mmCIF file of C-alpha atoms in Angstrom:
data_model
loop_
_atom_site.group_PDB
_atom_site.id
_atom_site.type_symbol
_atom_site.label_atom_id
_atom_site.label_comp_id
_atom_site.label_asym_id
_atom_site.label_seq_id
_atom_site.Cartn_x
_atom_site.Cartn_y
_atom_site.Cartn_z
ATOM 1 C CA MET Z 1 96.730 46.392 19.461
ATOM 2 C CA ILE Z 2 99.299 43.598 19.754
ATOM 3 C CA ILE Z 3 98.308 39.977 20.278
ATOM 4 C CA GLN Z 4 100.699 38.603 22.890
ATOM 5 C CA GLN Z 5 99.260 35.166 23.652
ATOM 6 C CA VAL Z 6 96.709 32.714 22.253
ATOM 7 C CA VAL Z 7 95.305 29.819 24.307
ATOM 8 C CA ILE Z 8 93.187 27.200 22.509
ATOM 9 C CA GLN Z 9 91.563 24.319 24.366
ATOM 10 C CA ASN Z 10 89.528 21.488 22.797
ATOM 11 C CA PHE Z 11 88.789 23.492 19.640
ATOM 12 C CA GLY Z 12 89.111 21.653 16.348
ATOM 13 C CA LEU Z 13 92.445 19.866 16.062
ATOM 14 C CA TYR Z 14 93.655 21.496 19.280
ATOM 15 C CA LYS Z 15 92.571 18.781 21.703
ATOM 16 C CA GLY Z 16 93.623 19.637 25.219
ATOM 17 C CA GLU Z 17 95.132 23.017 26.101
ATOM 18 C CA HIS Z 18 97.613 24.675 23.720
ATOM 19 C CA THR Z 19 99.324 27.998 24.452
ATOM 20 C CA VAL Z 20 101.134 30.049 21.803
ATOM 21 C CA ASN Z 21 103.181 33.010 23.055
ATOM 22 C CA LEU Z 22 103.575 35.659 20.352
ATOM 23 C CA GLU Z 23 105.347 38.198 22.525
ATOM 24 C CA ASN Z 24 109.010 38.733 21.636
ATOM 25 C CA ALA Z 25 111.610 40.209 23.933
ATOM 26 C CA ASP Z 26 113.142 41.991 20.932
ATOM 27 C CA PRO Z 27 110.684 44.747 19.922
ATOM 28 C CA SER Z 28 112.195 44.896 16.459
ATOM 29 C CA ARG Z 29 111.104 41.342 15.742
ATOM 30 C CA VAL Z 30 107.371 41.807 15.340
ATOM 31 C CA ILE Z 31 106.648 38.892 13.013
ATOM 32 C CA THR Z 32 105.973 35.369 14.245
ATOM 33 C CA LEU Z 33 105.931 32.637 11.624
ATOM 34 C CA ILE Z 34 103.732 29.594 12.215
ATOM 35 C CA GLY Z 35 104.265 26.828 9.671
ATOM 36 C CA GLY Z 36 102.723 23.444 9.093
ATOM 37 C CA LEU Z 37 101.466 21.021 6.486
ATOM 38 C CA ASN Z 38 97.935 21.068 5.153
ATOM 39 C CA GLY Z 39 95.358 20.021 7.718
ATOM 40 C CA ARG Z 40 97.649 20.687 10.673
ATOM 41 C CA GLY Z 41 95.550 23.510 12.164
ATOM 42 C CA LYS Z 42 96.869 26.765 10.656
ATOM 43 C CA THR Z 43 93.434 27.909 9.464
ATOM 44 C CA THR Z 44 91.850 26.704 12.704
ATOM 45 C CA PHE Z 45 94.384 28.794 14.637
ATOM 46 C CA LEU Z 46 93.463 31.892 12.631
ATOM 47 C CA ASP Z 47 89.734 31.189 12.974
ATOM 48 C CA ALA Z 48 90.170 30.848 16.739
ATOM 49 C CA ILE Z 49 91.679 34.348 16.913
ATOM 50 C CA ILE Z 50 88.814 35.864 14.902
ATOM 51 C CA LEU Z 51 86.256 33.924 16.952
ATOM 52 C CA GLY Z 52 87.888 35.005 20.209
ATOM 53 C CA LEU Z 53 87.749 38.664 19.185
ATOM 54 C CA TYR Z 54 84.306 38.874 17.588
ATOM 55 C CA GLY Z 55 82.343 35.822 18.765
ATOM 56 C CA ARG Z 56 78.975 35.356 17.095
ATOM 57 C CA ARG Z 57 79.482 38.326 14.759
ATOM 58 C CA ALA Z 58 82.496 36.633 13.146
ATOM 59 C CA LEU Z 59 80.412 33.740 11.844
ATOM 60 C CA LYS Z 60 79.864 35.250 8.395
ATOM 61 C CA TYR Z 61 83.637 35.625 7.933
ATOM 62 C CA LEU Z 62 84.396 32.122 9.133
ATOM 63 C CA GLN Z 63 82.004 30.131 6.946
ATOM 64 C CA ASP Z 64 78.582 29.981 5.352
ATOM 65 C CA GLU Z 65 75.913 31.416 7.654
ATOM 66 C CA ARG Z 66 73.414 28.678 6.911
ATOM 67 C CA ILE Z 67 74.060 27.062 10.299
ATOM 68 C CA GLY Z 68 73.714 28.814 13.615
ATOM 69 C CA TYR Z 69 76.443 29.909 15.987
ATOM 70 C CA ALA Z 70 75.800 27.114 18.493
ATOM 71 C CA ALA Z 71 75.962 24.517 15.717
ATOM 72 C CA TYR Z 72 79.238 26.013 14.466
ATOM 73 C CA ILE Z 73 80.805 25.800 17.925
ATOM 74 C CA GLU Z 74 79.503 22.273 18.469
ATOM 75 C CA ASN Z 75 80.990 21.199 15.119
ATOM 76 C CA HIS Z 76 84.380 22.600 16.158
ATOM 77 C CA VAL Z 77 84.544 20.981 19.603
ATOM 78 C CA SER Z 78 87.409 18.485 19.570
ATOM 79 C CA LYS Z 79 86.281 14.935 18.922
ATOM 80 C CA GLY Z 80 86.385 12.388 21.691
ATOM 81 C CA ILE Z 81 86.415 14.708 24.709
ATOM 82 C CA PRO Z 82 84.151 13.572 27.576
ATOM 83 C CA ALA Z 83 81.070 15.382 28.836
ATOM 84 C CA GLY Z 84 81.997 18.066 31.341
ATOM 85 C CA SER Z 85 85.043 19.149 29.320
ATOM 86 C CA GLN Z 86 85.492 22.789 28.394
ATOM 87 C CA THR Z 87 86.211 24.351 25.020
ATOM 88 C CA ARG Z 88 88.034 27.660 25.414
ATOM 89 C CA ILE Z 89 89.611 30.411 23.325
ATOM 90 C CA GLN Z 90 91.622 32.996 25.227
ATOM 91 C CA LEU Z 91 93.496 35.966 23.765
ATOM 92 C CA THR Z 92 95.843 38.341 25.562
ATOM 93 C CA LEU Z 93 96.236 41.744 23.915
ATOM 94 C CA CYS Z 94 98.339 44.804 24.617
ATOM 95 C CA GLU Z 95 96.684 48.122 23.862
ATOM 96 C CA SER Z 96 98.715 50.634 21.901
ATOM 97 C CA ASN Z 97 98.145 53.444 24.386
ATOM 98 C CA ALA Z 98 100.262 55.305 26.892
ATOM 99 C CA GLU Z 99 99.254 52.991 29.718
ATOM 100 C CA GLY Z 100 99.799 49.836 27.661
ATOM 101 C CA ASP Z 101 96.956 47.994 29.400
ATOM 102 C CA ARG Z 102 97.048 44.223 29.124
ATOM 103 C CA ILE Z 103 93.630 42.912 28.059
ATOM 104 C CA THR Z 104 92.583 39.251 28.205
ATOM 105 C CA ILE Z 105 89.387 38.017 26.567
ATOM 106 C CA CYS Z 106 88.176 34.468 27.232
ATOM 107 C CA ARG Z 107 85.262 32.705 25.530
ATOM 108 C CA SER Z 108 84.330 29.242 26.794
ATOM 109 C CA TRP Z 109 81.696 26.552 26.291
ATOM 110 C CA ASP Z 110 81.016 23.468 28.429
ATOM 111 C CA LYS Z 111 80.213 20.149 26.795
ATOM 112 C CA ASN Z 112 77.308 18.203 28.275
ATOM 113 C CA LEU Z 113 75.378 15.067 27.382
ATOM 114 C CA VAL Z 114 73.078 16.848 24.924
ATOM 115 C CA GLY Z 115 75.474 19.329 23.326
ATOM 116 C CA ILE Z 116 77.200 22.460 24.558
ATOM 117 C CA SER Z 117 76.273 25.172 27.025
ATOM 118 C CA ASP Z 118 75.771 28.837 26.226
ATOM 119 C CA GLU Z 119 78.874 30.918 25.682
ATOM 120 C CA THR Z 120 80.609 32.472 28.675
ATOM 121 C CA LEU Z 121 82.592 35.657 28.002
ATOM 122 C CA VAL Z 122 84.932 37.134 30.592
ATOM 123 C CA ALA Z 123 87.361 40.025 30.084
ATOM 124 C CA TYR Z 124 90.317 40.977 32.284
ATOM 125 C CA ARG Z 125 92.277 44.217 32.450
ATOM 126 C CA ASN Z 126 95.805 43.929 33.835
ATOM 127 C CA GLY Z 127 94.943 40.602 35.465
ATOM 128 C CA HIS Z 128 91.740 41.786 37.151
ATOM 129 C CA ARG Z 129 88.269 40.804 36.016
ATOM 130 C CA ASP Z 130 86.515 43.772 34.404
ATOM 131 C CA GLU Z 131 82.723 43.423 34.394
ATOM 132 C CA SER Z 132 82.206 46.597 32.374
ATOM 133 C CA LEU Z 133 84.633 45.447 29.700
ATOM 134 C CA SER Z 134 83.019 41.994 29.662
ATOM 135 C CA GLY Z 135 79.574 43.464 29.104
ATOM 136 C CA ASN Z 136 80.705 45.921 26.423
ATOM 137 C CA TRP Z 137 83.356 43.874 24.640
ATOM 138 C CA ASP Z 138 81.769 44.206 21.182
ATOM 139 C CA TYR Z 139 81.919 48.003 21.399
ATOM 140 C CA PHE Z 140 85.472 47.896 22.738
ATOM 141 C CA VAL Z 141 86.852 45.681 19.969
ATOM 142 C CA GLU Z 142 85.044 47.716 17.287
ATOM 143 C CA GLU Z 143 86.960 50.779 18.444
ATOM 144 C CA ILE Z 144 90.236 48.889 18.077
ATOM 145 C CA LEU Z 145 89.647 46.877 14.914
ATOM 146 C CA PRO Z 146 86.199 46.961 13.264
ATOM 147 C CA LEU Z 147 84.912 43.602 12.136
ATOM 148 C CA THR Z 148 84.318 44.834 8.577
ATOM 149 C CA ILE Z 149 88.044 45.336 7.953
ATOM 150 C CA SER Z 150 89.330 42.484 10.088
ATOM 151 C CA ARG Z 151 89.709 40.219 7.055
ATOM 152 C CA PHE Z 152 92.349 42.593 5.690
ATOM 153 C CA PHE Z 153 94.393 41.915 8.830
ATOM 154 C CA PHE Z 154 93.612 38.261 9.546
ATOM 155 C CA PHE Z 155 94.069 36.068 6.494
ATOM 156 C CA ASP Z 156 96.079 33.147 5.180
ATOM 157 C CA ASN Z 157 96.868 32.081 1.652
ATOM 158 C CA GLU Z 158 93.406 30.555 1.270
ATOM 159 C CA LYS Z 159 91.630 33.741 2.335
ATOM 160 C CA ILE Z 160 93.807 35.904 0.081
ATOM 161 C CA ALA Z 161 92.180 34.214 -2.900
ATOM 162 C CA GLN Z 162 88.730 34.918 -1.457
ATOM 163 C CA ILE Z 163 89.587 38.589 -0.975
ATOM 164 C CA ALA Z 164 90.884 38.812 -4.533
ATOM 165 C CA ASP Z 165 87.681 37.269 -5.878
ATOM 166 C CA ASP Z 166 85.480 39.772 -4.038
ATOM 167 C CA GLU Z 167 84.466 43.033 -5.601
ATOM 168 C CA SER Z 168 87.521 45.050 -4.642
ATOM 169 C CA PHE Z 169 85.800 48.416 -4.885
ATOM 170 C CA GLU Z 170 83.089 47.513 -2.390
ATOM 171 C CA SER Z 171 85.625 45.927 -0.056
ATOM 172 C CA VAL Z 172 87.877 48.968 -0.104
ATOM 173 C CA LYS Z 173 84.901 51.292 0.357
ATOM 174 C CA ASP Z 174 83.709 49.333 3.384
ATOM 175 C CA ALA Z 175 87.232 49.319 4.794
ATOM 176 C CA ILE Z 176 87.560 53.089 4.431
ATOM 177 C CA ARG Z 177 84.161 53.625 6.049
ATOM 178 C CA ALA Z 178 85.248 51.433 8.940
ATOM 179 C CA LEU Z 179 88.561 53.272 9.365
ATOM 180 C CA LEU Z 180 86.778 56.637 9.377
ATOM 181 C CA GLY Z 181 84.344 55.396 11.991
ATOM 182 C CA PHE Z 182 81.269 55.398 9.770
ATOM 183 C CA THR Z 183 80.534 51.778 10.583
ATOM 184 C CA THR Z 184 80.523 52.680 14.259
ATOM 185 C CA ILE Z 185 77.904 55.341 13.545
ATOM 186 C CA ASP Z 186 75.889 52.886 11.476
ATOM 187 C CA GLN Z 187 76.152 50.340 14.263
ATOM 188 C CA LEU Z 188 75.109 52.992 16.780
ATOM 189 C CA ILE Z 189 72.045 53.861 14.702
ATOM 190 C CA SER Z 190 71.192 50.185 14.396
ATOM 191 C CA ASP Z 191 71.690 49.638 18.135
ATOM 192 C CA MET Z 192 69.565 52.672 18.957
ATOM 193 C CA GLY Z 193 66.785 51.276 16.781
ATOM 194 C CA LYS Z 194 67.035 47.924 18.532
ATOM 195 C CA LEU Z 195 67.054 49.575 21.957
ATOM 196 C CA SER Z 196 64.062 51.728 21.026
ATOM 197 C CA LYS Z 197 62.153 48.656 19.884
ATOM 198 C CA LYS Z 198 63.227 46.761 22.988
ATOM 199 C CA PHE Z 199 62.128 49.550 25.330
ATOM 200 C CA SER Z 200 58.825 49.942 23.471
ATOM 201 C CA GLN Z 201 58.163 46.246 23.899
ATOM 202 C CA LYS Z 202 59.256 46.468 27.522
ATOM 203 C CA ILE Z 203 56.890 49.363 28.210
ATOM 204 C CA ALA Z 204 54.023 47.530 26.512
ATOM 205 C CA GLU Z 205 54.820 44.363 28.454
ATOM 206 C CA ASP Z 206 55.077 46.313 31.721
ATOM 207 C CA ASP Z 207 51.734 48.012 31.075
ATOM 208 C CA GLN Z 208 50.142 44.712 30.190
ATOM 209 C CA SER Z 209 51.726 42.936 33.124
ATOM 210 C CA GLY Z 210 50.614 45.749 35.431
ATOM 211 C CA LEU Z 211 47.035 45.465 34.202
ATOM 212 C CA MET Z 212 47.197 41.702 34.543
ATOM 213 C CA ARG Z 213 48.435 42.043 38.133
ATOM 214 C CA GLU Z 214 45.619 44.467 38.933
ATOM 215 C CA LEU Z 215 43.094 42.124 37.321
ATOM 216 C CA GLU Z 216 44.465 39.190 39.310
ATOM 217 C CA GLU Z 217 44.285 41.237 42.521
ATOM 218 C CA ILE Z 218 40.673 42.213 41.786
ATOM 219 C CA GLU Z 219 39.737 38.627 40.981
ATOM 220 C CA GLN Z 220 41.414 37.480 44.187
ATOM 221 C CA ALA Z 221 39.557 40.135 46.172
ATOM 222 C CA ILE Z 222 36.273 38.989 44.615
ATOM 223 C CA GLU Z 223 37.070 35.391 45.546
ATOM 224 C CA ASP Z 224 37.889 36.452 49.120
ATOM 225 C CA VAL Z 225 34.634 38.409 49.436
ATOM 226 C CA GLN Z 226 32.699 35.502 47.940
ATOM 227 C CA ALA Z 227 34.294 33.119 50.430
ATOM 228 C CA LYS Z 228 33.430 35.445 53.319
ATOM 229 C CA ALA Z 229 29.851 35.774 52.023
ATOM 230 C CA ASP Z 230 29.520 31.992 51.794
ATOM 231 C CA ALA Z 231 30.859 31.664 55.330
ATOM 232 C CA ALA Z 232 28.399 34.327 56.553
ATOM 233 C CA ARG Z 233 25.515 32.527 54.845
ATOM 234 C CA ALA Z 234 26.556 29.292 56.522
ATOM 235 C CA ASP Z 235 26.672 31.091 59.896
ATOM 236 C CA VAL Z 236 23.198 32.554 59.316
ATOM 237 C CA GLN Z 237 21.825 29.137 58.421
ATOM 238 C CA GLY Z 238 23.423 27.706 61.550
ATOM 239 C CA CYS Z 239 21.915 30.474 63.684
ATOM 240 C CA ASP Z 240 18.480 29.941 62.133
ATOM 241 C CA ALA Z 241 18.670 26.236 62.919
ATOM 242 C CA LYS Z 242 19.755 27.017 66.494
ATOM 243 C CA ILE Z 243 16.915 29.514 66.946
ATOM 244 C CA LYS Z 244 14.413 26.984 65.672
ATOM 245 C CA GLU Z 245 15.795 24.373 68.053
ATOM 246 C CA LEU Z 246 15.592 26.765 71.018
ATOM 247 C CA ARG Z 247 12.025 27.722 70.160
ATOM 248 C CA GLU Z 248 10.994 24.084 70.067
ATOM 249 C CA LEU Z 249 12.735 23.512 73.381
ATOM 250 C CA ARG Z 250 10.992 26.532 74.905
ATOM 251 C CA GLU Z 251 7.603 25.247 73.805
ATOM 252 C CA GLN Z 252 8.364 21.848 75.313
ATOM 253 C CA GLU Z 253 9.433 23.435 78.604
ATOM 254 C CA ASN Z 254 6.349 25.633 78.709
ATOM 255 C CA GLU Z 255 4.136 22.643 78.171
ATOM 256 C CA ARG Z 256 5.945 20.698 80.916
ATOM 257 C CA PHE Z 257 5.744 23.745 83.204
ATOM 258 C CA TRP Z 258 1.986 24.031 83.009
ATOM 259 C CA GLN Z 259 1.545 20.298 83.298
ATOM 260 C CA ASN Z 260 3.497 20.324 86.598
ATOM 261 C CA GLY Z 261 1.424 23.107 88.213
ATOM 262 C CA GLY Z 262 3.050 26.068 86.740
ATOM 263 C CA ASN Z 263 0.333 28.429 88.103
ATOM 264 C CA LEU Z 264 1.322 27.528 91.663
ATOM 265 C CA ALA Z 265 4.932 28.153 90.859
ATOM 266 C CA LEU Z 266 4.043 31.611 89.587
ATOM 267 C CA GLU Z 267 2.112 32.366 92.881
ATOM 268 C CA ARG Z 268 4.879 30.979 95.091
ATOM 269 C CA HIS Z 269 6.389 34.367 95.798
ATOM 270 C CA LYS Z 270 3.015 35.824 96.772
ATOM 271 C CA LEU Z 271 2.297 32.910 99.099
ATOM 272 C CA GLU Z 272 5.695 33.228 100.750
ATOM 273 C CA GLU Z 273 5.027 36.918 101.432
ATOM 274 C CA GLU Z 274 1.659 36.096 103.005
ATOM 275 C CA LYS Z 275 3.319 33.380 105.132
ATOM 276 C CA LYS Z 276 5.853 35.843 106.469
ATOM 277 C CA LEU Z 277 3.093 38.318 107.337
ATOM 278 C CA LEU Z 278 1.067 35.687 109.241
ATOM 279 C CA GLN Z 279 4.154 34.496 111.135
ATOM 280 C CA LYS Z 280 4.822 38.065 112.225
ATOM 281 C CA ARG Z 281 1.265 38.538 113.496
ATOM 282 C CA LEU Z 282 1.402 35.233 115.309
ATOM 283 C CA HIS Z 283 4.584 36.255 117.037
ATOM 284 C CA ASN Z 284 3.080 39.513 118.192
ATOM 285 C CA THR Z 285 -0.007 37.829 119.745
ATOM 286 C CA ARG Z 286 1.667 34.737 121.287
ATOM 287 C CA ILE Z 287 1.932 34.452 125.148
ATOM 288 C CA TRP Z 288 4.839 32.375 126.130
ATOM 289 C CA PRO Z 289 4.510 29.897 129.123
ATOM 290 C CA GLY Z 290 7.248 31.653 131.062
ATOM 291 C CA THR Z 291 5.328 34.905 131.060
ATOM 292 C CA ILE Z 292 2.182 33.220 132.429
ATOM 293 C CA LEU Z 293 4.137 31.546 135.266
ATOM 294 C CA ARG Z 294 5.672 34.854 136.277
ATOM 295 C CA MET Z 295 2.264 36.452 136.403
ATOM 296 C CA ARG Z 296 0.624 33.594 138.515
ATOM 297 C CA PRO Z 297 1.971 34.641 142.041
ATOM 298 C CA ARG Z 298 0.744 38.153 141.524
ATOM 299 C CA ARG Z 299 -2.664 36.870 140.608
ATOM 300 C CA PHE Z 300 -2.871 34.780 143.846
ATOM 301 C CA CYS Z 301 -1.716 37.715 145.873
ATOM 302 C CA CYS Z 302 -4.453 39.850 144.494
ATOM 303 C CA VAL Z 303 -7.037 37.164 145.219
ATOM 304 C CA ASN Z 304 -5.906 36.829 148.859
ATOM 305 C CA ARG Z 305 -6.087 40.514 149.390
ATOM 306 C CA PHE Z 306 -9.506 40.539 147.920
ATOM 307 C CA LEU Z 307 -10.653 37.736 150.248
ATOM 308 C CA LYS Z 308 -9.286 39.504 153.322
ATOM 309 C CA ILE Z 309 -11.217 42.557 152.524
#
């Protein structure tokens, strides 16, 4: 892995955007010397590289772990920048493989009125955003340069003294384990344990949430049935009141009916039938005046004949 470019923006002494190109056209010149007086940002530059590569995991190599990662970043945001400004560390690397892929890793934080936002990590491969690489950056960088041996590669004169003061045997042992890939196995075991715990919690939460949903559905169904029952009771009460009202009205009408000669009203049909029968008989027995007049000449004729005889 070759670091080709470092971009630091609003981090520590590096207020504004600062770009350092470490790529050299002459492949034989592989060393870039960065000099400066004390307090001019050499250590900050080195810390930015380690932070860009390892993020939160690099905190124990950068300083005392008594403060959190967010507090560390907030303490290293350049002083005097306005809210809405961005703090950014961007590294461009060249992989030492046949393809020579160009990898860019960018970590950024936005300053707001109450502090800083959560970290945003984006990785690019050959200029194109790589979501898989962004999501698995920690595993990717561990394959290239494990964090446990990074201090043997990234150090200045101040950190050399710290390395010398450490127990050299333990440091060398850890470095050898990292180079042989043992730390990757240890990390894998640790990650598997975390994933197992996470999935166990997830299953328990899903089961609990499923039971809670079922309970809520049952309670809602009970409330719906109760509401329908209350509505039915109200309808029944309304019907009972209506029936009572109709009964009272019927009794009043019956009383008025009998008071107004209700017995005659009941016999009306019978009387009408008798009337029709009498009218029919009367019609059959009636002699109309015209019939009598037509019969009168005949009667006189008969009388005359009788007298002549």
